[in-house]
GROMACS .gro file of C-alpha atoms in nm:
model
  436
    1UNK     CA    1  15.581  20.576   7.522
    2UNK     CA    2  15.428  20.204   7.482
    3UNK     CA    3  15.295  19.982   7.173
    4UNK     CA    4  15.006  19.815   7.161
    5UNK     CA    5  14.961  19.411   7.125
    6UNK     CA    6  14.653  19.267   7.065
    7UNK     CA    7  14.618  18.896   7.110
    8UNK     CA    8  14.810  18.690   7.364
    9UNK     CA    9  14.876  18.356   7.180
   10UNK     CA   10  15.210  18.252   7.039
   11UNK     CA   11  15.273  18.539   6.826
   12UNK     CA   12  15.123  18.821   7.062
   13UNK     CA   13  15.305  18.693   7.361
   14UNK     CA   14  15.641  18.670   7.177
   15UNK     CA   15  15.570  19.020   7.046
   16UNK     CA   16  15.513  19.199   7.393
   17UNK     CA   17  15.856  18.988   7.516
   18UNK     CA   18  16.026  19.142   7.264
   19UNK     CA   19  15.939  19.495   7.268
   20UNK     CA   20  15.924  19.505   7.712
   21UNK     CA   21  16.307  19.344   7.649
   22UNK     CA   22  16.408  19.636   7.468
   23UNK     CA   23  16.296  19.908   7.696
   24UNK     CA   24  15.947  19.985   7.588
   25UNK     CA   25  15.628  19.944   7.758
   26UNK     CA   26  15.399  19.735   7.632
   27UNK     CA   27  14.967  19.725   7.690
   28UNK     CA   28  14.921  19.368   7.603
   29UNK     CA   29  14.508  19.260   7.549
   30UNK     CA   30  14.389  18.948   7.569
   31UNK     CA   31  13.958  18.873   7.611
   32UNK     CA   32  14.005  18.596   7.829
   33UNK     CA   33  13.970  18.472   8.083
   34UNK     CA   34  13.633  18.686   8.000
   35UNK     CA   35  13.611  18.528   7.700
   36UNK     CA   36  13.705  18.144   7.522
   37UNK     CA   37  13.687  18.074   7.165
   38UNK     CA   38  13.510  17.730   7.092
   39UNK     CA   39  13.878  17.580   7.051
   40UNK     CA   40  14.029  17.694   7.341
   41UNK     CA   41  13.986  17.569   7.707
   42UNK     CA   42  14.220  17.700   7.936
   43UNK     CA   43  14.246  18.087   8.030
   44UNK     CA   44  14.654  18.110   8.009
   45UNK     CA   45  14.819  18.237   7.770
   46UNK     CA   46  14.969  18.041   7.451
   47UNK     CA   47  14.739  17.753   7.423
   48UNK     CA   48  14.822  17.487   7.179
   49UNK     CA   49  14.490  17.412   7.016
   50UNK     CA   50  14.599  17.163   6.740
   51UNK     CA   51  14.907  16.993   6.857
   52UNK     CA   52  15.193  16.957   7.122
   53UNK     CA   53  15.437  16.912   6.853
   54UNK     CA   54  15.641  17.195   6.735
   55UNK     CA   55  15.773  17.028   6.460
   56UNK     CA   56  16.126  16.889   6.371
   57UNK     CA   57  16.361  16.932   6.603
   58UNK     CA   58  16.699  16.861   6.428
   59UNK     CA   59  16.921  17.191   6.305
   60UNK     CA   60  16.922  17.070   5.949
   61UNK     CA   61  16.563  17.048   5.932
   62UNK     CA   62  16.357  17.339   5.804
   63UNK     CA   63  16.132  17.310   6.127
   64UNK     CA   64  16.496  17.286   6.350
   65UNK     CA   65  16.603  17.560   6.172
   66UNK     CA   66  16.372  17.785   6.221
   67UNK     CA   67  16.358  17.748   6.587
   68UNK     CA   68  16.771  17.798   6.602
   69UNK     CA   69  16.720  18.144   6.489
   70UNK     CA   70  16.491  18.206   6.716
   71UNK     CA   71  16.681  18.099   6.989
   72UNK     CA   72  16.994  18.287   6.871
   73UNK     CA   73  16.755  18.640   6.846
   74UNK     CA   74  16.649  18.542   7.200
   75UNK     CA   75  16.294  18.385   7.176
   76UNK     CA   76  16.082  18.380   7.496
   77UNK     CA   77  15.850  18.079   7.356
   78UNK     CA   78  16.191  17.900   7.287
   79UNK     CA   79  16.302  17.882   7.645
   80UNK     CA   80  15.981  17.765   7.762
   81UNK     CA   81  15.950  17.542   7.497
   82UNK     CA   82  16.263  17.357   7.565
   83UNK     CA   83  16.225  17.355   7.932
   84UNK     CA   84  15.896  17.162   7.945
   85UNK     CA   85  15.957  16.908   7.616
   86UNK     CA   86  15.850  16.572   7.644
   87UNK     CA   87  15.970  16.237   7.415
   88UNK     CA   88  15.855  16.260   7.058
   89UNK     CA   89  16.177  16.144   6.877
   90UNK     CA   90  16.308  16.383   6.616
   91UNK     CA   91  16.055  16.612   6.712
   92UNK     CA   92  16.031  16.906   6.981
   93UNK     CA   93  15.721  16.828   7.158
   94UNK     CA   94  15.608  16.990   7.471
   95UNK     CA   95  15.369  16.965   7.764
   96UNK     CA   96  15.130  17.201   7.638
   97UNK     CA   97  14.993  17.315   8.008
   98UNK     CA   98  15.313  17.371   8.126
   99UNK     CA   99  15.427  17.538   7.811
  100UNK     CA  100  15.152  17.772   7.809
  101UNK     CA  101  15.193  17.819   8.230
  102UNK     CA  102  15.611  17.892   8.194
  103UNK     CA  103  15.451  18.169   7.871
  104UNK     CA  104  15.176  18.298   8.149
  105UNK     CA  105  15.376  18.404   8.428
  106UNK     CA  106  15.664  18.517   8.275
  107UNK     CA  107  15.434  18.780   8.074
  108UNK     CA  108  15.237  18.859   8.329
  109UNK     CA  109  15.565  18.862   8.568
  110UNK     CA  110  15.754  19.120   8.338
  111UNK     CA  111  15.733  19.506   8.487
  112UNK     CA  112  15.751  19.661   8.133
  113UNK     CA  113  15.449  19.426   8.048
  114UNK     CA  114  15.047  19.558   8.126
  115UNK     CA  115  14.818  19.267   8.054
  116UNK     CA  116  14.469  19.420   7.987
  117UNK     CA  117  14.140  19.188   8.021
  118UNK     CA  118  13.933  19.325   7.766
  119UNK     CA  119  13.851  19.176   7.394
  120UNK     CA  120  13.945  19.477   7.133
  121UNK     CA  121  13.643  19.513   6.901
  122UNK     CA  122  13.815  19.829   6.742
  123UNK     CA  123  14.147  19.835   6.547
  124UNK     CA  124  14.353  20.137   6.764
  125UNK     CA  125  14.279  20.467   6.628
  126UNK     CA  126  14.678  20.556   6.685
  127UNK     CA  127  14.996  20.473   6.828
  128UNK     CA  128  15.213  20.171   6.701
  129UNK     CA  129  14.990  19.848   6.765
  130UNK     CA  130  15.079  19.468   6.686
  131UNK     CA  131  14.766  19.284   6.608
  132UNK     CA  132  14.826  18.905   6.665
  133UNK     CA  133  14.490  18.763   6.734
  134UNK     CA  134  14.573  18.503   6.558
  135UNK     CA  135  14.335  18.218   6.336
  136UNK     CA  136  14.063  18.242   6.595
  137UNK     CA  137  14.005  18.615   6.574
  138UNK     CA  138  13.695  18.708   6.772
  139UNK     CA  139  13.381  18.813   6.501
  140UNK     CA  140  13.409  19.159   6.615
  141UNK     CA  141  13.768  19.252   6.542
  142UNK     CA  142  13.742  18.932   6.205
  143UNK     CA  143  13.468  19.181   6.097
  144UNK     CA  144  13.665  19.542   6.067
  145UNK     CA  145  14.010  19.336   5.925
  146UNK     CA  146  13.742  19.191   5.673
  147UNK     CA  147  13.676  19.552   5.635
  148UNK     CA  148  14.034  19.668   5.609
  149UNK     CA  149  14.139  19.364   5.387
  150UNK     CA  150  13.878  19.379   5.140
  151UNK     CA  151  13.748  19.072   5.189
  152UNK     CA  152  13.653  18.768   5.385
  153UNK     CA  153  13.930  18.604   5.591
  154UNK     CA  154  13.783  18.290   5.700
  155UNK     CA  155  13.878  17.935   5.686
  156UNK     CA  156  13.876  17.602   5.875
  157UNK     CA  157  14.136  17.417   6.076
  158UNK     CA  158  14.108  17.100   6.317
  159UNK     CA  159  14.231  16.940   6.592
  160UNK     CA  160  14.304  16.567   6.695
  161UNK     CA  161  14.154  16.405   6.991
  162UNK     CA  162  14.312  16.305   7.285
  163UNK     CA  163  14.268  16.023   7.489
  164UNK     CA  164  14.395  15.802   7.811
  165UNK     CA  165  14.690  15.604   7.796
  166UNK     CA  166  14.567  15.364   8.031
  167UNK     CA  167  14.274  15.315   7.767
  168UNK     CA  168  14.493  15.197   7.506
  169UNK     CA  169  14.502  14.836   7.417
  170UNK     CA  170  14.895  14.778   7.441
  171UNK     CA  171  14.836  14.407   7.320
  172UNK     CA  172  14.752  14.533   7.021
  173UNK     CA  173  15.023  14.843   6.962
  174UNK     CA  174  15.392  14.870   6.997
  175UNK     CA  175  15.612  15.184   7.120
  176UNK     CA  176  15.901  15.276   6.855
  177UNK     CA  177  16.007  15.588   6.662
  178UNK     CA  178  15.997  15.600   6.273
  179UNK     CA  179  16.343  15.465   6.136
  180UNK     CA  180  16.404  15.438   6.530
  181UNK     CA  181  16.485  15.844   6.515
  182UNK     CA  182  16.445  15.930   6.896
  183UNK     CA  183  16.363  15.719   7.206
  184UNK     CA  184  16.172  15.363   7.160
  185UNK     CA  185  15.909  15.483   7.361
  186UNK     CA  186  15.880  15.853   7.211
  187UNK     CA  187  15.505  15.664   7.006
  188UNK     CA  188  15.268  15.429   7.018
  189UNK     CA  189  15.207  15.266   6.758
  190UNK     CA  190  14.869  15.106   6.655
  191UNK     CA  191  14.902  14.896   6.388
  192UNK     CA  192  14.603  14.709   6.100
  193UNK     CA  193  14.613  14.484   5.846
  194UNK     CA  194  14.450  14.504   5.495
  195UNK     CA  195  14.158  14.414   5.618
  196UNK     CA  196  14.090  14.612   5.898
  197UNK     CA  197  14.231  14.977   5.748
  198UNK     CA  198  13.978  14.916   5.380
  199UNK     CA  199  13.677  14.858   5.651
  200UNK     CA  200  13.811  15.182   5.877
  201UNK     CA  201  13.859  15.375   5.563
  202UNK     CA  202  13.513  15.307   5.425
  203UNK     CA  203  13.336  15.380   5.756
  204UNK     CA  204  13.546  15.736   5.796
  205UNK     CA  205  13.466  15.844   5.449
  206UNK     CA  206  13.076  15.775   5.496
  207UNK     CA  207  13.109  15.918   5.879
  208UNK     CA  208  12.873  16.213   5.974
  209UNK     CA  209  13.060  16.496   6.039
  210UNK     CA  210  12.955  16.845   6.230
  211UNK     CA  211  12.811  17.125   6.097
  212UNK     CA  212  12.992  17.417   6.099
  213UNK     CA  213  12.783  17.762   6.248
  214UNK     CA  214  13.099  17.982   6.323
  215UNK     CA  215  13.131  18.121   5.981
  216UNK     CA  216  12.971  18.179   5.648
  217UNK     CA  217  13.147  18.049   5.341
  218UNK     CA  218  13.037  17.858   5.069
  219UNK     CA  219  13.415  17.716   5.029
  220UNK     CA  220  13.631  17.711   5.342
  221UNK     CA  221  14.021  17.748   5.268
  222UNK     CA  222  14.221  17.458   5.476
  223UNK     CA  223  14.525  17.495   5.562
  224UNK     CA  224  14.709  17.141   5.436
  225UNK     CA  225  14.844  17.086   5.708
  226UNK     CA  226  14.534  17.070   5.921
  227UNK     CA  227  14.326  16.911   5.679
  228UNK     CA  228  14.031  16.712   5.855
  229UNK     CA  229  14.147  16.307   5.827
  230UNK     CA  230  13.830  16.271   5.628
  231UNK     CA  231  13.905  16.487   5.400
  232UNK     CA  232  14.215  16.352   5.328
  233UNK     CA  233  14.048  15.985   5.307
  234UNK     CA  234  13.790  16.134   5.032
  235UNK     CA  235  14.096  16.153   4.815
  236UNK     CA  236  14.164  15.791   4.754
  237UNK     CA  237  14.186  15.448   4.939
  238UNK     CA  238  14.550  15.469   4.986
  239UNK     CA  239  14.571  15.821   5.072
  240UNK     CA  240  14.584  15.818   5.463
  241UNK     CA  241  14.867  15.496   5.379
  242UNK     CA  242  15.051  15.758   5.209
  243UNK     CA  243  15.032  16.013   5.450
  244UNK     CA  244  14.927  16.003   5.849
  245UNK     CA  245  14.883  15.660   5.840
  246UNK     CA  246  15.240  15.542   5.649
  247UNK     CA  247  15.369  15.256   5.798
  248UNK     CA  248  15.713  15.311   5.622
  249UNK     CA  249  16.018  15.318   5.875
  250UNK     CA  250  15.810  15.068   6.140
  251UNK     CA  251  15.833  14.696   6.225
  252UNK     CA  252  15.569  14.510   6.460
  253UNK     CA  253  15.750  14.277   6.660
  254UNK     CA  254  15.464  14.044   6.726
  255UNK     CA  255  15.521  13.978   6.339
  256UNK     CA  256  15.847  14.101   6.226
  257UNK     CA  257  15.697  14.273   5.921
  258UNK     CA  258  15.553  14.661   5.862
  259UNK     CA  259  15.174  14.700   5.901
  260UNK     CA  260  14.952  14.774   5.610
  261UNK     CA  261  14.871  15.083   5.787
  262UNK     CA  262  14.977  15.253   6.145
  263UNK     CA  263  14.790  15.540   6.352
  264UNK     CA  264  15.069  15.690   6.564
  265UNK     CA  265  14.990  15.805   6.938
  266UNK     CA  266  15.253  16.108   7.056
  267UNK     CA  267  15.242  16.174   7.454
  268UNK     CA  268  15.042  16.512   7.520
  269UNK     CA  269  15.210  16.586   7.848
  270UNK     CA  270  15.547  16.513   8.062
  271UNK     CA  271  15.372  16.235   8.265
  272UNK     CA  272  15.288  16.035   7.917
  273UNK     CA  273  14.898  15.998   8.086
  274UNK     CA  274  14.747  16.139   7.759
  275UNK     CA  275  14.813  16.066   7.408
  276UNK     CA  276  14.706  16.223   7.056
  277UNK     CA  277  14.610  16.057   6.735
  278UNK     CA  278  14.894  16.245   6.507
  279UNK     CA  279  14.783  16.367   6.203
  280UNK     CA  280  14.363  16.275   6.307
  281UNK     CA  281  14.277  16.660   6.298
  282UNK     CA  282  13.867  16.618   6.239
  283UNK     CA  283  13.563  16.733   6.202
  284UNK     CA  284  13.339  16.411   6.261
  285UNK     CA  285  13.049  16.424   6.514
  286UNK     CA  286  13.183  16.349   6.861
  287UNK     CA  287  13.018  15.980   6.900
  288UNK     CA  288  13.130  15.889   6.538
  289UNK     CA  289  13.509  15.967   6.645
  290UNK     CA  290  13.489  15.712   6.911
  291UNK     CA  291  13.257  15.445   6.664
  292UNK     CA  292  13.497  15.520   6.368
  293UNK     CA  293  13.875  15.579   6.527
  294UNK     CA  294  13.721  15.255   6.731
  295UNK     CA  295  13.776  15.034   6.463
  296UNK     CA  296  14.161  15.098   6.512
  297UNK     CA  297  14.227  14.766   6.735
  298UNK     CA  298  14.433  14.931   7.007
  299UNK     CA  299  14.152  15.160   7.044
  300UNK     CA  300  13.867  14.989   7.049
  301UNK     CA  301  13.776  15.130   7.425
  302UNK     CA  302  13.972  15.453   7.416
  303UNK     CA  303  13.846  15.717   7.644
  304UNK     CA  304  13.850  16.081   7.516
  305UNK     CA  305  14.024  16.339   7.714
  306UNK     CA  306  13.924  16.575   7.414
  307UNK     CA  307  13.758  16.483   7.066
  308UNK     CA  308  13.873  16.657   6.768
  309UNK     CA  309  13.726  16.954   6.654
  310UNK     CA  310  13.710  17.205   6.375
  311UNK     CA  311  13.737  17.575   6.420
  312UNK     CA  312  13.753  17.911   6.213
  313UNK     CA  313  14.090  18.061   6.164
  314UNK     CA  314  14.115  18.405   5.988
  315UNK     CA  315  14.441  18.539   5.768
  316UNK     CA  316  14.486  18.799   5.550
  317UNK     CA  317  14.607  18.823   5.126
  318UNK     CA  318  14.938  18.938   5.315
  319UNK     CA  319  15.172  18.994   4.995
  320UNK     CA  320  14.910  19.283   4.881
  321UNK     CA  321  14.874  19.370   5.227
  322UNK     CA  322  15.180  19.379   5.411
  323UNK     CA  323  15.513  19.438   5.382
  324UNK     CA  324  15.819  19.223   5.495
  325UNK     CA  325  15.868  19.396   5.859
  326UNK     CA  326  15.473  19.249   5.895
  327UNK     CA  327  15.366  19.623   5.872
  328UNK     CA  328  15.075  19.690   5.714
  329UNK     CA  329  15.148  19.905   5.370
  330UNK     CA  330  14.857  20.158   5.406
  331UNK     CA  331  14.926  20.205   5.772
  332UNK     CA  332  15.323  20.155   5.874
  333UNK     CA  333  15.195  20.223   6.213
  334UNK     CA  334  15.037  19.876   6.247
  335UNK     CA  335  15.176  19.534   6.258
  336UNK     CA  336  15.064  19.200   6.200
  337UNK     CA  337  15.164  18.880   6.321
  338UNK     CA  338  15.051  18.500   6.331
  339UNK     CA  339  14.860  18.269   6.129
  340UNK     CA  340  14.674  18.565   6.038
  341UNK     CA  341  14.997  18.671   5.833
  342UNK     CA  342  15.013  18.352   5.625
  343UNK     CA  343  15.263  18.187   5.856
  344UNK     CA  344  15.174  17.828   5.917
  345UNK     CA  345  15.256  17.679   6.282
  346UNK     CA  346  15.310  17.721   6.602
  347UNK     CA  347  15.676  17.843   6.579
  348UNK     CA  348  15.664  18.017   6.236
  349UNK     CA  349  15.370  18.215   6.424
  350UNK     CA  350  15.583  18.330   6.697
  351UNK     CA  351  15.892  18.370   6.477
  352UNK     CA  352  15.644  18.647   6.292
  353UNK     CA  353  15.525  18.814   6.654
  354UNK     CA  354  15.938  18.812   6.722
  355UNK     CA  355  15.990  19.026   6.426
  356UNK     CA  356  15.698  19.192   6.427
  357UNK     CA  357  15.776  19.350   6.827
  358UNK     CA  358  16.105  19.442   6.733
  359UNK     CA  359  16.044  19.596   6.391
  360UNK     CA  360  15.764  19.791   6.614
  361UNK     CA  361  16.036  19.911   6.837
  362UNK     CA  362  16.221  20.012   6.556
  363UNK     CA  363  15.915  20.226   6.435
  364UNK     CA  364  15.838  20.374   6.749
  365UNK     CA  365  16.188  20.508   6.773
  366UNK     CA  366  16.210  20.624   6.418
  367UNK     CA  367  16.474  20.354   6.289
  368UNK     CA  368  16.521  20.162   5.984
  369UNK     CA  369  16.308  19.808   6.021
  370UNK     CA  370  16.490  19.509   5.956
  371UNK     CA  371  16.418  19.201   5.739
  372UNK     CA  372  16.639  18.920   5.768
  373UNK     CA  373  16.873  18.816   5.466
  374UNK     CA  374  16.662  18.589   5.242
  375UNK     CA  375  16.896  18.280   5.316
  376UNK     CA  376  16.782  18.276   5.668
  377UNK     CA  377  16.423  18.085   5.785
  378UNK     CA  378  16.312  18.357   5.926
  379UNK     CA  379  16.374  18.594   5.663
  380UNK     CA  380  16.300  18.349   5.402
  381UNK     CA  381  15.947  18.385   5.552
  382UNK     CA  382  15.943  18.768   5.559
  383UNK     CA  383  15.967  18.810   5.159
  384UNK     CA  384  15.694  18.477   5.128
  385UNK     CA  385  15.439  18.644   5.281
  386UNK     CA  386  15.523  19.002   5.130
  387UNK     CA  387  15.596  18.867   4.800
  388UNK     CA  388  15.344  19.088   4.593
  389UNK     CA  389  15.460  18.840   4.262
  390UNK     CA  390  15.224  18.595   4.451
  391UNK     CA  391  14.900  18.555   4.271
  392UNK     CA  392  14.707  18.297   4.481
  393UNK     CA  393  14.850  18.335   4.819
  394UNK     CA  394  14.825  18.031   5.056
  395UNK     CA  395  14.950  17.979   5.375
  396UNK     CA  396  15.339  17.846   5.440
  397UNK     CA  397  15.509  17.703   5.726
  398UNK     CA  398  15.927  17.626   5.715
  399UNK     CA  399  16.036  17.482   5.476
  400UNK     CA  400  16.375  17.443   5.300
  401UNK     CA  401  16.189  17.531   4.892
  402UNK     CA  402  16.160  17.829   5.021
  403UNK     CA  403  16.559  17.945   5.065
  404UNK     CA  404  16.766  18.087   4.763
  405UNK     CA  405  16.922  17.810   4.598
  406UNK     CA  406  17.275  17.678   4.740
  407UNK     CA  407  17.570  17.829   4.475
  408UNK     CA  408  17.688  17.457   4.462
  409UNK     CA  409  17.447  17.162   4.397
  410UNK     CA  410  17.410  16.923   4.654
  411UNK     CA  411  17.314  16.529   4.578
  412UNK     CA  412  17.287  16.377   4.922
  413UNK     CA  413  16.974  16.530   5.058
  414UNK     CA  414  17.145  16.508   5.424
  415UNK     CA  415  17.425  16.721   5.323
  416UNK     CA  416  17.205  17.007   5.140
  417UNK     CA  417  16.994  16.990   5.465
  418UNK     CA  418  17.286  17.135   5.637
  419UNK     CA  419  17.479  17.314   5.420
  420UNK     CA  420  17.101  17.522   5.398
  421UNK     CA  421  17.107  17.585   5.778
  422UNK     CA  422  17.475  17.623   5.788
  423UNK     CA  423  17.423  17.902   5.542
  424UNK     CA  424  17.150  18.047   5.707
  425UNK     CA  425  17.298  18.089   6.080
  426UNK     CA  426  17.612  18.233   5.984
  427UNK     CA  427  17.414  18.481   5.785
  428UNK     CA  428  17.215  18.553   6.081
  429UNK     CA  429  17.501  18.590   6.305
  430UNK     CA  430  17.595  18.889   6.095
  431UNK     CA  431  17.251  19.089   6.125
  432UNK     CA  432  17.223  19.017   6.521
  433UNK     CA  433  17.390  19.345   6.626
  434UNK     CA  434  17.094  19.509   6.396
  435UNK     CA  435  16.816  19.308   6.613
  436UNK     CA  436  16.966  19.412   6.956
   0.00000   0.00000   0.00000
C-alpha cells in the first residue's frame, strides 16, 4: 500500500513527510535534477524562488499563526525552517540553501520515502495521489489539469534580485528594523529624497521590461502579492511610498528625519553575504534592473547575484473544484496541494501539502477526512479555498479577515491579534488526537 506525490516543493515534500510519518509508503516524483523550470536553479528539493522570508513571525500575527499550527501538527518544513533562520526582525527568514538542503536529505533520508526522478506528464490512472507541482507546473502535466479544470490555469509571478553585500554603498544606507521590531542590523536600509525617488519612479515606469514566451494569455492573473514593482509604480507616483518603498517606522541618522522613500535590503543567507531588494519582484530586462534599481544611491554599483525574474505559476478555480480535505470533488481519490490550490505563500503552501498527506492517509485507510475548525488558520484556509459561495476566486495567503468573528469586540488591534490566535490554538489542541 503507498500514495502517490507528485511535485517535491514545499507542499509535495511536506505531503510525503506526512503520510511516510504515519506508516505509509510513499513514491514521491520530482523531474529534476533532469529537469529545471526557468525559475529554479538548484536541483534540491524546496527551493524558494521568490523570497527567503516566510512571513511574520510573531504568534499573534496571521503569518505567526499559521506556522504555530503547523508546528503543533508536527510540520517537517517547520523544523528546518527554524533551524537555519537568519535576522529579519519580526519576520522568520531563512537561509534558503540550507533550508532547502535540511528539506533534501531528510526526504530522501526517510525509509518509508521513494524519491522517483522522472517528470509525470500523466495524472495517475489509480491509487490515492497528491498532486503538488505547484505554480510552476511543467506544460505537460499544466496541459491535462487545464483539461481536467476546464480551463486555463496560468498566471505570472516574480522574483526580486539579489545582490552582494560588499557592493552596497553603506555611506549611503543605514541598518535598522521598522519601528525597531527585531535586531538593528536585521535590514539595510537605502534611503532617497524627493528628488531622487520622482526621477527613479519615472525611469521604472518607462523601463523595458521582458517578454514573456512561457505562456499564452491575453491577461495574466498576478497574484498581489508578487506583483512586478512596475506594475505597482503604473498605479500612481506615490504608490511604491505607500507600499514597498514606505519609509514609515524609519529614521536616517545622518539626518535625524524619515526618508521620502526607503528600498529595504533583507539578508538572503546565514553569512549576511547576499541581500534582496524586498518587495522589487520584476519583470524588467536584466540590464534595465541594474540602470533603473541604480538610481537608488546605495546601489549605484550593486552587483547581481540574481536579477529578478517573472515566471508562470498555474492554480486551479478550487471552490468548484475541490473540496476542504484538498480532494478533488469528481475524483476523492486525488489530492491537491500548493499554490495550485489558491493558497498564497510559502507556508500556507505547505500547510495545504500537510493536510493534504494526512487527509490522503485517511482515504487510503477508509477513514473520515478531517478539516480543521474554521477558527483555526489552517482550517480557516480549508473552507476559503472550498468555499463554492465564491464567485471570482483569487488567491489568499493568512490572514486574520479570514477567521469567524471574535464573540466579543475587540478595540486595541494588539489585543484582537491575540485573542484570534489564542482562540485558534486551543481549538486546535482539541482536534490533534484526530490528526495523529
Amino acid at each position: 500500500m503507498y500514495i502517490n506525490v507528485v511535485g517535491a516543493g514545499l507542499a509535495g515534500c511536506e505531503a510525503a513527510y506526512q503520510i511516510a510519518k504515519r506508516g505509509i509508503e510513499v513514491r514521491l516524483y520530482e523531474m529534476k535534477p533532469h529537469k529545471l523550470t526557468p525559475a529554479h536553479k538548484s536541483t534540491d528539493f524546496c527551493e524558494l524562488v521568490c523570497s527567503n522570508s516566510l512571513k511574520a513571525a510573531r504568534i499573534e500575527s496571521a503569518a505567526g499563526l499559521l506556522k504555530e499550527e503547523m508546528r503543533r501538527i508536527g510540520s517537517l518544513l517547520m523544523k528546518c525552517a527554524d533551524e537555519c533562520r537568519v535576522p529579519a526582525g519580526g519576520a522568520l527568514a531563512v537561509d534558503r540553501e540550507i533550508f532547502s538542503s535540511l528539506v533534501t536529505q531528510a526526504i530522501k533520508n526517510d525509509p518509508m520515502i521513494t524519491v522517483i526522478d522522472k517528470e509525470v506528464t500523466e495524472l495517475p490512472s489509480n491509487g490515492v495521489t497528491v498532486i503538488a507541482t505547484g505554480p510552476l507546473t511543467s506544460d505537460a502535466l499544466a496541459e491535462k489539469l487545464s483539461v481536467l479544470c476546464g480551463g486555463s490555469l496560468s498566471f505570472f509571478d516574480a522574483a526580486a534580485p539579489v545582490i552582494t553585500a560588499e557592493s552596497i554603498d553603506m555611506s549611503c544606507a543605514f541598518t535598522a528594523s521598522r519601528y525597531d521590531r527585531g535586531g538593528e542590523d536585521d535590514y539595510i536600509n537605502c534611503p532617497m529624497n524627493k528628488e531622487e525617488y520622482e526621477s527613479f519612479h519615472e525611469a521604472l515606469v518607462n523601463a523595458e521590461r521582458a517578454p514573456r514566451h512561457d505562456v499564452d494569455v491575453s491577461d495574466p492573473k498576478v497574484y498581489e502579492g508578487c506583483m512586478p514593482v512596475e506594475i505597482l509604480a503604473q498605479r500612481g507616483q506615490d504608490t511604491l511610498r505607500f507600499g514597498p518603498m514606505k519609509p514609515v517606522g524609519l529614521r536616517d541618522p545622518r539626518t535625524g528625519h524619515r526618508p521620502w522613500a526607503v528600498v529595504q535590503l533583507r539578508s538572503e543567507n546565514a553569512g549576511k553575504t547576499m541581500y534582496n531588494l524586498v518587495g522589487f519582484q520584476t519583470n524588467l530586462k536584466f540590464p534595465e534592473q541594474k540602470r533603473v534599481f541604480g538610481m537608488v544611491p546605495a546601489l549605484k554599483n550593486a552587483e547581481y547575484v540574481r536579477y529578478g525574474v517573472m515566471h508562470r505559476n498555474t492554480f486551479m478555480d478550487s471552490p468548484r473544484l475541490l473540496n476542504s480535505d484538498y480532494s478533488l470533488k469528481s475524483e476523492p481519490r486525488l489530492f491537491f496541494a500548493g499554490q495550485m490550490t489558491g493558497v498564497e505563500g510559502y507556508m500556507e503552501s505547505a500547510s495545504s501539502g500537510m493536510l493534504a498527506g494526512i487527509n490522503a492517509v485517511k482515504r487510503i485507510k477508509q477513514e473520515q477526512t478531517v478539516t480543521l475548525p474554521a477558527e483555526t488558520m489552517l482550517g480557516a484556509l480549508q473552507r476559503y479555498i472550498s468555499d463554492s459561495t465564491v464567485s471570482d476566486f483569487q488567491p489568499m495567503g493568512a490572514n486574520m479577515g479570514i477567521l469567524p468573528p471574535l464573540e466579543e469586540h475587540i478595540k486595541d488591534k494588539k489585543q484582537r491579534a491575540a485573542a484570534y490566535s489564542g482562540r485558534a490554538l486551543a481549538s486546535l489542541e482539541g482536534i490533534l488526537p484526530e490528526l495523529k
